[in-house]
Coordinates of C-alpha atoms in Angstrom, one line a residue:
Chain E
M31 CA -49.6 24.1 37.2
D32 CA -48.0 24.8 40.6
F33 CA -44.4 23.4 40.0
S34 CA -43.4 26.3 37.5
A35 CA -42.7 28.4 40.5
P36 CA -40.5 26.2 42.5
F37 CA -38.8 25.4 38.8
L38 CA -37.9 28.7 37.9
T39 CA -36.8 29.0 41.9
N40 CA -34.5 26.7 41.3
Y41 CA -33.6 26.4 37.8
W42 CA -33.0 30.3 37.3
P43 CA -29.1 29.9 36.7
H44 CA -30.1 27.5 34.0
L45 CA -32.0 29.9 32.6
L46 CA -30.0 32.8 32.1
A47 CA -27.4 30.5 30.7
A48 CA -29.3 29.5 28.5
F49 CA -30.2 33.2 27.6
I50 CA -26.7 34.2 27.6
G51 CA -25.8 30.8 25.3
Y52 CA -28.3 32.0 22.9
F53 CA -27.1 35.6 22.8
T54 CA -23.1 34.5 22.9
I55 CA -24.1 31.6 19.8
K56 CA -26.1 33.8 17.8
F57 CA -22.5 36.8 17.7
L58 CA -20.7 34.1 16.8
A59 CA -22.8 32.6 14.6
R60 CA -23.3 36.4 12.6
S61 CA -19.3 35.9 13.3
L62 CA -19.1 32.6 11.5
F63 CA -21.6 34.0 9.1
G64 CA -19.8 37.0 7.2
I65 CA -16.6 34.0 7.4
E66 CA -18.9 32.0 4.8
I67 CA -19.9 34.8 2.8
T68 CA -16.0 35.8 1.9
R69 CA -16.0 32.3 1.6
R70 CA -18.8 32.4 -1.2
F71 CA -17.4 34.9 -3.0
S72 CA -14.1 33.2 -3.2
H73 CA -15.9 30.7 -5.1
E74 CA -17.1 33.0 -8.0
Y75 CA -13.4 33.0 -9.4
D76 CA -12.4 29.4 -8.6
P77 CA -11.5 27.7 -12.0
A78 CA -12.8 24.7 -10.8
R79 CA -15.5 26.1 -11.6
Q80 CA -15.8 27.5 -14.5
L81 CA -14.0 23.6 -15.9
D82 CA -16.6 22.3 -14.0
L83 CA -20.3 23.5 -16.6
E84 CA -22.7 21.4 -14.2
R85 CA -21.8 23.9 -10.7
D86 CA -21.8 27.1 -13.4
E87 CA -25.0 27.9 -14.0
D88 CA -25.2 30.7 -12.1
E89 CA -22.3 32.4 -13.5
N90 CA -22.9 32.7 -16.9
Q91 CA -24.4 35.9 -17.3
G92 CA -21.7 37.7 -19.1
V93 CA -19.9 40.6 -18.2
S94 CA -22.0 43.0 -19.8
G95 CA -24.9 41.0 -20.1
G96 CA -26.6 39.6 -17.3
P97 CA -28.1 38.4 -15.5
Q98 CA -30.7 38.5 -18.5
S99 CA -33.3 39.3 -16.0
F100 CA -31.4 42.6 -15.7
E101 CA -31.1 43.3 -19.7
D102 CA -35.0 42.1 -20.1
M103 CA -36.1 43.8 -16.9
T104 CA -35.2 47.4 -17.8
E105 CA -36.5 49.6 -20.3
H106 CA -34.9 49.7 -23.5
I107 CA -34.7 52.7 -25.6
P108 CA -32.7 53.4 -28.6
Y109 CA -28.7 53.5 -29.3
R110 CA -27.2 55.3 -32.0
L111 CA -23.2 55.6 -32.7
K112 CA -21.6 57.9 -35.4
K113 CA -21.0 55.9 -38.3
Y114 CA -17.5 57.0 -40.1
T115 CA -16.2 56.2 -43.3
E116 CA -14.3 53.3 -43.6
K117 CA -10.9 55.0 -44.9
E118 CA -12.1 57.1 -41.5
T119 CA -13.0 53.9 -39.4
F120 CA -9.4 52.6 -40.1
R121 CA -7.0 56.2 -39.6
R122 CA -9.3 56.4 -36.1
A123 CA -7.9 52.7 -36.1
V124 CA -4.5 53.1 -36.4
E125 CA -4.2 56.4 -34.2
F126 CA -5.2 54.9 -31.5
Y127 CA -3.0 52.1 -32.1
R128 CA -0.1 54.0 -32.2
M129 CA -0.9 55.8 -29.1
M130 CA -1.4 52.6 -27.1
D131 CA 1.6 51.1 -28.9
E132 CA 3.3 54.3 -27.3
R133 CA 2.8 52.9 -23.5
R134 CA 4.7 51.6 -21.2
T135 CA 4.8 50.3 -17.9
V136 CA 7.0 53.4 -16.0
R137 CA 8.7 53.0 -12.5
H138 CA 10.0 56.5 -12.4
F139 CA 8.6 59.6 -12.4
S140 CA 7.9 63.5 -12.2
D141 CA 6.9 65.0 -9.0
D142 CA 4.9 67.5 -11.6
A143 CA 1.3 68.5 -10.4
V144 CA -1.4 66.9 -11.9
P145 CA -4.6 68.3 -11.2
L146 CA -7.0 66.4 -9.6
G147 CA -10.3 66.9 -12.3
V148 CA -7.8 65.3 -14.1
V149 CA -7.2 62.1 -12.3
Q150 CA -11.3 62.3 -11.4
T151 CA -11.3 62.3 -14.8
L152 CA -9.9 60.1 -16.3
I153 CA -11.2 57.0 -13.6
K154 CA -14.9 58.5 -14.3
T155 CA -13.9 57.2 -18.0
A156 CA -12.8 53.7 -16.0
G157 CA -16.4 53.6 -15.3
T158 CA -17.5 53.5 -18.3
S159 CA -17.5 50.1 -18.4
P160 CA -19.2 47.6 -19.3
S161 CA -19.9 45.4 -15.6
G162 CA -21.8 41.7 -15.2
A163 CA -25.2 43.2 -14.4
H164 CA -23.8 46.1 -14.7
T165 CA -23.3 46.0 -10.4
Q166 CA -19.9 48.5 -11.6
P167 CA -17.9 45.9 -8.4
W168 CA -15.1 48.1 -8.3
T169 CA -14.3 51.2 -6.0
Y170 CA -11.3 53.8 -7.2
V171 CA -10.0 55.1 -4.2
V172 CA -7.3 58.7 -4.8
V173 CA -4.8 59.3 -2.2
Q174 CA -3.0 62.7 -3.0
D175 CA -1.8 63.3 1.5
F176 CA 1.7 63.2 1.3
N177 CA 1.3 61.4 4.6
L178 CA -0.9 58.4 3.6
K179 CA 1.4 58.0 0.6
C180 CA 4.3 57.8 3.4
Q181 CA 2.1 55.2 5.2
I182 CA 0.8 53.1 2.5
R183 CA 4.8 53.0 0.9
K184 CA 4.9 52.0 4.7
I185 CA 2.8 48.7 4.6
V186 CA 3.9 47.7 1.4
E187 CA 7.4 48.1 2.4
E188 CA 6.6 45.7 5.7
E189 CA 5.2 43.4 3.5
E190 CA 7.9 43.0 1.4
E191 CA 10.0 43.0 4.3
I192 CA 8.0 39.7 5.3
N193 CA 7.7 38.3 2.5
Y194 CA 11.5 39.1 2.3
R195 CA 13.1 37.3 5.2
K196 CA 9.6 34.7 5.4
R197 CA 7.8 33.6 3.3
M198 CA 10.3 33.9 -0.4
S199 CA 12.7 31.4 -1.4
A200 CA 16.3 32.5 -1.9
T201 CA 16.3 33.3 -5.5
W202 CA 13.5 35.1 -5.0
V203 CA 15.8 37.5 -2.6
K204 CA 17.5 39.4 -4.8
D205 CA 14.8 40.5 -7.3
L206 CA 12.8 41.3 -4.5
E207 CA 15.4 43.9 -2.1
K208 CA 15.8 45.5 -6.0
L209 CA 12.1 46.0 -5.8
R210 CA 11.4 47.3 -2.5
T211 CA 14.1 49.7 -3.9
T212 CA 12.1 51.5 -7.0
W213 CA 9.1 51.4 -4.6
E214 CA 11.5 53.1 -2.2
R215 CA 12.4 55.3 -3.9
N216 CA 11.0 55.8 -7.3
V217 CA 6.9 55.4 -7.5
L218 CA 4.9 56.0 -3.9
D219 CA 6.3 58.9 -2.3
V220 CA 7.1 60.6 -5.8
A221 CA 4.1 60.0 -7.9
P222 CA 1.1 62.8 -7.3
Y223 CA -1.4 60.2 -6.8
L224 CA -2.6 56.5 -6.0
I225 CA -5.2 54.8 -7.6
M226 CA -6.3 52.6 -5.0
V227 CA -8.7 50.3 -7.3
F228 CA -10.9 47.8 -4.7
K229 CA -13.0 44.7 -6.0
Q230 CA -16.5 44.9 -4.3
A231 CA -16.6 41.1 -3.5
Y232 CA -20.3 41.7 -2.9
G233 CA -22.9 44.6 -3.5
V234 CA -24.8 45.9 -0.7
G235 CA -28.1 46.9 -1.8
P236 CA -31.0 49.8 -0.6
N237 CA -32.0 47.6 2.3
G238 CA -28.6 45.8 3.1
E239 CA -29.8 43.1 1.5
R240 CA -26.0 40.9 -0.2
I241 CA -26.4 41.6 -3.9
N242 CA -23.9 39.1 -5.7
H243 CA -21.4 40.1 -8.1
Y244 CA -20.1 37.6 -11.2
Y245 CA -17.3 38.0 -12.1
S246 CA -16.6 41.2 -11.1
E247 CA -12.8 40.7 -10.8
I248 CA -12.6 40.0 -15.4
S249 CA -15.1 43.0 -15.1
I250 CA -13.2 45.6 -12.9
S251 CA -9.9 44.4 -15.1
I252 CA -11.7 46.1 -18.2
S253 CA -12.2 49.5 -16.9
V254 CA -8.4 49.3 -15.6
G255 CA -7.7 48.1 -19.5
I256 CA -10.2 51.4 -20.2
L257 CA -8.1 54.0 -17.2
L258 CA -4.7 52.7 -18.8
A259 CA -6.6 54.5 -22.1
A260 CA -7.3 57.4 -20.6
I261 CA -4.0 57.7 -18.9
Q262 CA -2.3 56.9 -21.9
N263 CA -4.3 59.9 -23.8
A264 CA -4.2 62.2 -21.3
G265 CA 0.2 62.0 -21.9
L266 CA 0.5 60.4 -18.1
V267 CA 2.7 57.2 -16.6
T268 CA 1.4 54.3 -14.2
V269 CA 2.3 51.2 -12.7
T270 CA -0.1 48.3 -13.5
S271 CA 1.2 46.9 -9.5
T272 CA -0.7 44.1 -7.3
P273 CA 0.1 44.9 -3.6
L274 CA 2.8 42.6 -1.9
N275 CA 0.0 41.3 0.2
A276 CA -0.4 44.6 1.5
G277 CA -4.8 44.1 0.3
P278 CA -5.5 43.9 3.9
A279 CA -3.5 46.4 6.1
L280 CA -4.6 48.7 3.0
R281 CA -7.7 48.6 3.1
T282 CA -7.9 49.3 7.2
L283 CA -6.0 52.2 6.3
L284 CA -8.5 53.8 3.8
A285 CA -11.0 52.8 6.1
R286 CA -12.9 50.5 3.0
P287 CA -16.1 48.4 4.1
V288 CA -15.3 44.7 4.8
N289 CA -16.2 43.5 0.7
E290 CA -14.1 45.7 0.1
K291 CA -11.1 43.8 -1.3
L292 CA -7.4 45.5 -3.1
L293 CA -7.2 44.3 -6.3
L294 CA -4.7 47.5 -7.6
L295 CA -2.5 50.4 -7.4
L296 CA -1.4 52.1 -9.7
P297 CA 0.6 55.4 -8.9
I298 CA 0.1 58.0 -11.8
G299 CA 1.9 60.6 -12.6
Y300 CA 4.0 62.0 -15.3
P301 CA 7.3 60.3 -16.1
A302 CA 10.4 61.3 -14.6
H303 CA 12.9 63.1 -17.0
N304 CA 15.5 60.3 -17.0
A305 CA 13.1 57.5 -16.8
T306 CA 13.6 54.2 -18.3
V307 CA 11.8 51.4 -19.1
P308 CA 12.7 47.5 -19.6
D309 CA 14.3 47.0 -23.7
L310 CA 10.8 44.5 -24.0
Q311 CA 8.9 43.9 -27.8
R312 CA 5.8 43.3 -27.6
R313 CA 3.9 39.6 -29.8
D314 CA 3.4 40.2 -33.4
I315 CA -0.5 40.0 -34.6
K316 CA 1.2 37.3 -36.7
D317 CA 2.8 35.2 -34.3
N318 CA 1.5 31.7 -33.7
H319 CA 1.2 32.6 -30.6
G320 CA -1.1 35.2 -31.1
S321 CA -3.9 36.2 -32.9
D322 CA -5.2 34.3 -35.7
V323 CA -7.9 34.9 -37.7
M324 CA -10.7 32.2 -38.9
Chain W
M69 CA 25.6 -19.5 -18.9
D70 CA 23.6 -21.8 -21.0
F71 CA 20.0 -21.1 -18.2
S72 CA 19.4 -17.7 -20.6
A73 CA 18.3 -19.6 -23.2
P74 CA 15.9 -21.9 -21.8
F75 CA 15.0 -19.1 -18.9
L76 CA 14.9 -16.8 -22.9
T77 CA 12.0 -19.4 -24.3
N78 CA 9.8 -20.9 -21.1
Y79 CA 9.2 -17.2 -19.7
W80 CA 9.4 -14.2 -23.2
P81 CA 5.5 -14.0 -22.8
H82 CA 6.3 -12.8 -18.9
L83 CA 9.0 -10.3 -21.0
L84 CA 6.6 -9.0 -23.6
A85 CA 4.2 -8.9 -20.9
A86 CA 6.6 -6.7 -19.4
F87 CA 7.4 -4.4 -21.8
I88 CA 4.0 -3.9 -22.7
G89 CA 3.3 -3.2 -19.1
Y90 CA 6.5 -0.8 -18.8
F91 CA 5.0 1.1 -22.0
T92 CA 1.5 1.1 -21.0
I93 CA 1.8 2.9 -17.6
K94 CA 4.4 4.7 -18.9
F95 CA 1.7 7.0 -21.3
L96 CA -1.2 6.6 -18.2
A97 CA 1.2 8.5 -16.4
R98 CA 1.6 11.2 -19.4
S99 CA -1.9 11.1 -19.5
L100 CA -2.1 12.0 -15.5
F101 CA 1.2 14.6 -16.2
G102 CA -1.2 16.4 -17.5
I103 CA -4.5 16.3 -15.5
E104 CA -2.2 17.0 -12.9
I105 CA -0.2 20.0 -15.1
T106 CA -4.0 21.4 -15.5
R107 CA -4.2 20.8 -12.2
R108 CA -2.1 22.7 -11.0
F109 CA -2.0 26.2 -13.2
S110 CA -5.9 25.8 -12.4
H111 CA -4.9 26.7 -8.8
E112 CA -3.2 30.1 -10.6
Y113 CA -6.4 31.7 -10.1
D114 CA -7.6 30.2 -6.9
P115 CA -8.5 33.5 -4.4
A116 CA -7.4 31.3 -1.8
R117 CA -4.0 31.5 -2.5
Q118 CA -4.9 35.3 -2.9
L119 CA -6.6 35.6 0.4
D120 CA -3.9 33.2 1.9
L121 CA -1.1 35.3 2.7
E122 CA 1.4 32.3 3.2
R123 CA 1.0 30.7 0.3
D124 CA 0.7 33.6 -1.8
E125 CA 4.5 34.8 -2.3
D126 CA 5.4 33.3 -6.0
E127 CA 2.1 35.3 -7.2
N128 CA 3.3 38.2 -5.8
Q129 CA 5.3 39.7 -9.2
G130 CA 2.1 42.4 -10.2
V131 CA 0.1 42.3 -13.3
S132 CA 3.4 44.9 -15.5
G133 CA 6.0 44.0 -12.6
G134 CA 7.1 41.2 -12.6
P135 CA 8.7 39.1 -11.8
Q136 CA 11.1 41.1 -10.8
S137 CA 14.1 39.6 -12.6
F138 CA 12.3 40.1 -15.3
E139 CA 12.6 43.9 -15.4
D140 CA 15.7 43.3 -14.0
M141 CA 17.6 40.7 -16.8
T142 CA 16.4 42.6 -19.2
E143 CA 17.9 46.2 -20.6
H144 CA 16.2 49.1 -20.2
I145 CA 16.2 51.8 -22.7
P146 CA 15.8 55.8 -22.1
Y147 CA 11.6 56.7 -22.0
R148 CA 10.3 59.6 -23.4
L149 CA 6.3 60.8 -23.6
K150 CA 4.9 64.6 -25.1
K151 CA 3.7 66.1 -22.2
Y152 CA 0.5 67.9 -22.9
T153 CA -0.2 71.7 -21.0
E154 CA -2.1 71.5 -18.1
K155 CA -5.3 73.2 -20.0
E156 CA -4.6 70.8 -23.2
T157 CA -4.0 67.8 -20.5
F158 CA -7.8 68.5 -19.4
R159 CA -9.4 68.8 -22.3
R160 CA -8.0 65.5 -23.5
A161 CA -9.0 63.7 -21.1
V162 CA -12.8 65.5 -21.2
E163 CA -13.0 64.0 -24.5
F164 CA -11.8 60.3 -24.0
Y165 CA -14.4 60.6 -21.3
R166 CA -17.3 62.2 -23.7
M167 CA -16.1 59.3 -26.4
M168 CA -16.3 56.1 -24.3
D169 CA -19.4 57.5 -22.0
E170 CA -21.2 56.5 -25.5
R171 CA -20.0 53.2 -25.3
R172 CA -22.3 50.6 -24.4
T173 CA -23.2 47.1 -25.4
V174 CA -25.0 46.9 -27.6
R175 CA -26.9 43.3 -28.9
H176 CA -28.4 44.6 -32.3
F177 CA -25.9 44.3 -35.2
S178 CA -25.9 45.7 -38.6
D179 CA -24.4 43.2 -41.1
D180 CA -22.4 45.7 -42.8
A181 CA -18.6 44.9 -43.6
V182 CA -16.5 46.1 -41.6
P183 CA -13.0 45.4 -43.1
L184 CA -10.2 43.0 -41.5
G185 CA -7.2 45.0 -41.0
V186 CA -9.8 47.5 -38.7
V187 CA -10.4 44.6 -36.7
Q188 CA -6.7 42.9 -36.4
T189 CA -5.9 47.2 -36.1
L190 CA -8.0 47.2 -32.6
I191 CA -6.5 43.3 -31.4
K192 CA -3.3 44.8 -32.3
T193 CA -3.9 47.7 -29.8
A194 CA -5.3 45.0 -27.7
G195 CA -1.8 43.8 -27.6
T196 CA -0.5 46.9 -26.2
S197 CA -2.0 45.9 -22.5
P198 CA 0.2 45.0 -19.3
S199 CA 0.5 41.8 -18.6
G200 CA 2.5 39.9 -15.5
A201 CA 6.5 39.8 -16.8
H202 CA 5.0 41.0 -20.0
T203 CA 3.7 36.9 -20.6
Q204 CA 0.9 38.5 -23.0
P205 CA -1.0 35.3 -21.8
W206 CA -4.0 36.0 -24.4
T207 CA -5.1 34.7 -27.6
Y208 CA -7.3 36.8 -30.0
V209 CA -8.4 34.4 -32.8
V210 CA -11.1 36.5 -35.1
V211 CA -13.7 34.9 -37.0
Q212 CA -15.7 36.3 -39.9
D213 CA -16.7 32.9 -41.8
F214 CA -20.2 32.7 -41.9
N215 CA -20.1 29.0 -41.8
L216 CA -18.0 28.4 -39.1
K217 CA -19.9 31.6 -37.1
C218 CA -23.4 29.5 -37.5
Q219 CA -20.7 26.3 -35.6
I220 CA -20.7 29.2 -33.0
R221 CA -23.8 29.5 -32.6
K222 CA -24.9 26.7 -32.8
I223 CA -22.2 25.3 -30.1
V224 CA -23.4 27.9 -27.6
E225 CA -27.1 27.2 -28.0
E226 CA -26.7 23.3 -27.7
E227 CA -25.3 24.6 -24.1
E228 CA -28.0 26.8 -23.2
E229 CA -30.5 24.3 -24.5
I230 CA -28.6 21.5 -21.5
N231 CA -28.9 25.0 -19.4
Y232 CA -31.9 25.5 -19.7
R233 CA -33.1 22.0 -19.4
K234 CA -31.0 20.3 -16.8
R235 CA -28.4 23.5 -15.2
M236 CA -30.6 26.2 -14.3
S237 CA -33.0 26.8 -11.6
A238 CA -37.0 27.7 -12.6
T239 CA -36.6 31.6 -12.8
W240 CA -34.1 31.4 -14.6
V241 CA -35.7 29.5 -17.8
K242 CA -37.6 32.9 -18.8
D243 CA -34.5 34.6 -18.9
L244 CA -32.4 32.7 -21.6
E245 CA -34.6 32.3 -23.6
K246 CA -35.2 35.4 -24.1
L247 CA -31.2 35.1 -24.1
R248 CA -30.9 32.9 -26.4
T249 CA -33.2 34.8 -28.7
T250 CA -31.0 37.3 -28.2
W251 CA -28.2 35.2 -29.2
E252 CA -30.1 33.8 -32.1
R253 CA -31.9 36.8 -33.8
N254 CA -29.6 39.2 -32.8
V255 CA -25.8 38.9 -32.7
L256 CA -23.3 35.2 -33.5
D257 CA -24.8 35.5 -37.6
V258 CA -24.9 38.9 -37.6
A259 CA -22.0 40.4 -36.6
P260 CA -19.1 40.5 -39.2
Y261 CA -16.9 39.3 -37.4
L262 CA -16.5 37.7 -34.1
I263 CA -13.5 37.7 -31.6
M264 CA -12.7 35.1 -29.6
V265 CA -10.1 35.4 -26.4
F266 CA -8.7 32.9 -25.1
K267 CA -6.8 32.6 -21.9
Q268 CA -3.2 31.1 -22.0
A269 CA -3.2 28.8 -18.7
Y270 CA 0.3 28.9 -19.6
G271 CA 3.0 29.7 -21.8
V272 CA 4.9 26.7 -24.1
G273 CA 9.1 28.3 -24.1
P274 CA 10.9 27.4 -27.1
N275 CA 12.4 24.4 -26.0
G276 CA 8.7 23.4 -24.5
E277 CA 9.3 24.3 -21.4
R278 CA 5.9 25.6 -19.2
I279 CA 6.0 29.4 -18.6
N280 CA 4.5 30.2 -15.7
H281 CA 1.4 32.8 -16.3
Y282 CA 0.7 35.4 -13.0
Y283 CA -2.8 37.0 -12.6
S284 CA -3.7 35.6 -17.1
E285 CA -6.7 36.6 -15.8
I286 CA -6.7 39.9 -14.5
S287 CA -4.1 40.1 -17.1
I288 CA -6.2 39.8 -20.4
S289 CA -9.4 41.9 -18.8
I290 CA -6.9 44.4 -19.1
S291 CA -6.1 43.8 -22.7
V292 CA -9.7 43.8 -23.3
G293 CA -10.2 46.6 -21.8
I294 CA -7.7 48.9 -23.9
L295 CA -10.1 46.9 -27.1
L296 CA -13.5 48.2 -26.0
A297 CA -11.9 51.5 -25.9
A298 CA -10.4 51.2 -29.7
I299 CA -13.2 49.6 -30.6
Q300 CA -15.6 52.7 -29.9
N301 CA -12.6 55.1 -31.2
A302 CA -13.6 53.7 -34.5
G303 CA -17.7 53.8 -34.1
L304 CA -18.2 49.6 -34.0
V305 CA -19.8 48.3 -30.9
T306 CA -19.9 44.4 -29.3
V307 CA -21.4 42.7 -26.6
T308 CA -18.4 41.8 -23.7
S309 CA -19.5 37.9 -23.0
T310 CA -18.8 35.1 -21.2
P311 CA -19.3 32.0 -23.4
L312 CA -22.3 29.9 -21.6
N313 CA -20.0 26.2 -20.7
A314 CA -19.3 26.0 -24.3
G315 CA -15.6 27.1 -24.0
P316 CA -14.2 23.3 -24.1
A317 CA -16.5 22.5 -27.4
L318 CA -15.2 26.0 -28.8
R319 CA -11.6 25.5 -28.0
T320 CA -11.7 22.3 -29.7
L321 CA -13.9 23.2 -33.2
L322 CA -11.6 26.4 -33.5
A323 CA -8.1 23.9 -33.0
R324 CA -6.8 25.9 -30.0
P325 CA -3.6 24.0 -28.3
V326 CA -5.0 22.3 -25.0
N327 CA -3.3 25.6 -22.2
E328 CA -5.7 28.1 -23.9
K329 CA -9.3 28.6 -22.1
L330 CA -12.4 30.7 -23.8
L331 CA -13.0 33.7 -21.7
L332 CA -14.9 35.9 -23.3
L333 CA -16.5 36.3 -26.7
L334 CA -17.4 39.8 -28.6
P335 CA -19.4 39.9 -31.5
I336 CA -18.0 42.7 -33.6
G337 CA -19.5 44.8 -35.7
Y338 CA -21.5 48.1 -36.2
P339 CA -25.4 49.2 -34.7
A340 CA -28.1 48.1 -36.3
H341 CA -30.6 51.2 -37.5
N342 CA -32.9 49.9 -34.8
A343 CA -30.6 48.6 -32.2
T344 CA -31.3 49.8 -28.5
V345 CA -30.3 49.1 -25.3
P346 CA -31.3 49.3 -21.3
D347 CA -31.9 52.6 -19.9
L348 CA -29.2 52.7 -17.0
Q349 CA -27.5 55.0 -15.7
R350 CA -23.8 54.5 -14.2
R351 CA -23.1 55.2 -10.3
D352 CA -21.5 58.7 -9.9
I353 CA -18.1 58.7 -9.1
K354 CA -19.7 61.3 -5.8
D355 CA -21.9 58.2 -4.9
N356 CA -19.5 56.7 -2.1
H357 CA -20.4 53.1 -2.6
G358 CA -17.7 54.3 -5.9
S359 CA -14.6 57.2 -5.8
D360 CA -13.1 58.2 -3.1
V361 CA -10.4 61.1 -2.7
M362 CA -8.1 61.1 0.1

């Protein structure tokens, strides 16, 4: 019984050290846990999983479909959609094809103003996209502030500088120089808006719990496809670009949470009067590398 | 000089064995090489590469943009696009949003016929999508043959059966049963067409050489987003589904080349008269987990 007092008096520094050690480890564990989460979610896109049937079972929800529990737990309501005549259906399909066939990736922007309300409507349209378990794992950030656009350009250029000096093979240097010129003069500070598309690697529930996002990269890219259609329909242009390693710096600049990763950067505006595009052809549907009917 | 004859007569079995061995090794080497190629291209989608700046340098082409050498090597032509008045731009943006906001993932199909020409026009529209280095890494296969659709259903159900018995955790069994019911009764053999979206893991050039496809999963998903807009515009419905481990078997059934991997399966048709959808809400643009303006 009475050895506890001398025990405490003799060994209190050890107990104090144990306490400090405990909280240090707890803190480290949290940091490490954060890293583990990142790693864990990085598996979401690991093709090895897509090829490995045995390891794939928990990712089979379908982009819109699942988890099926979501489908089944939610109350269902009737769905109605206007049905066009066969002739009208064909006409609408051809008309929409002709409109989209005029879409090109344009790198030469006019600085003509575009109402913010238009851009927000286009992004609302992107938000109608299906997503795995309706997780809507995208965040669209619209940048219109000129100084912020300049900072974004600076970050992109700095990353390209690092690519240029350290990361690129000799054969890439010339191309990258041209790319930088393109970015500097024609896009990032001329287009009235930059649309930054962030991937939510995981969601955060009402009680702060993490929500898995399955197939989020596919879901977000589908929503960007709908955005491109909306942009073309509005008579505007964009360039679907993947920022050159600038994601982390841009996420910090825009103060996005840690679960968001920059996926795409889309400047948006009207094409410059003297805009040009590469003279390329699209694959014909009859091309045997292309579509097929069975 | 004259030792060669006895040499041949004495050692021809060894020489024969050497020949056989040589061709055996050559054959094995080719098989192994094929595996190496597959592995190598599987890295294309490894998020570790996207997170690791140092290893990322050869994947920074941008979805439409690169490799920049492509942009720079191709002759440029002027680009013109009809510019609408500000009022008309707004009207078109809102109208397109309202149309897309009516889009829902529908699992209850009518067997009403849809002209093949319409479906081909929709797929041509998907083919207007941008893609990394204009590689157009997608293959759209349209299945209309009823027997083939039944075989596809059988493969999907068999894979689901394996999931059900071997791969799924107990909590998933009930959901998967419901999913299978859905597939059995309402989709794969009722919808007039199944659109199978294959990812070309790599391209094949005119001289049989392999062509790297960068960001092909993003490019293909963007083209599927454009397809979903075209489907909605035509008054048709689909369900954007990721087949349950059935990819390899379906690739074999449809006799697709080894460089193609099934990414998505989209049944297409008119909604059933009694079609229902889950009563879900889309995230508001002002939701702070959603879009943001800076």
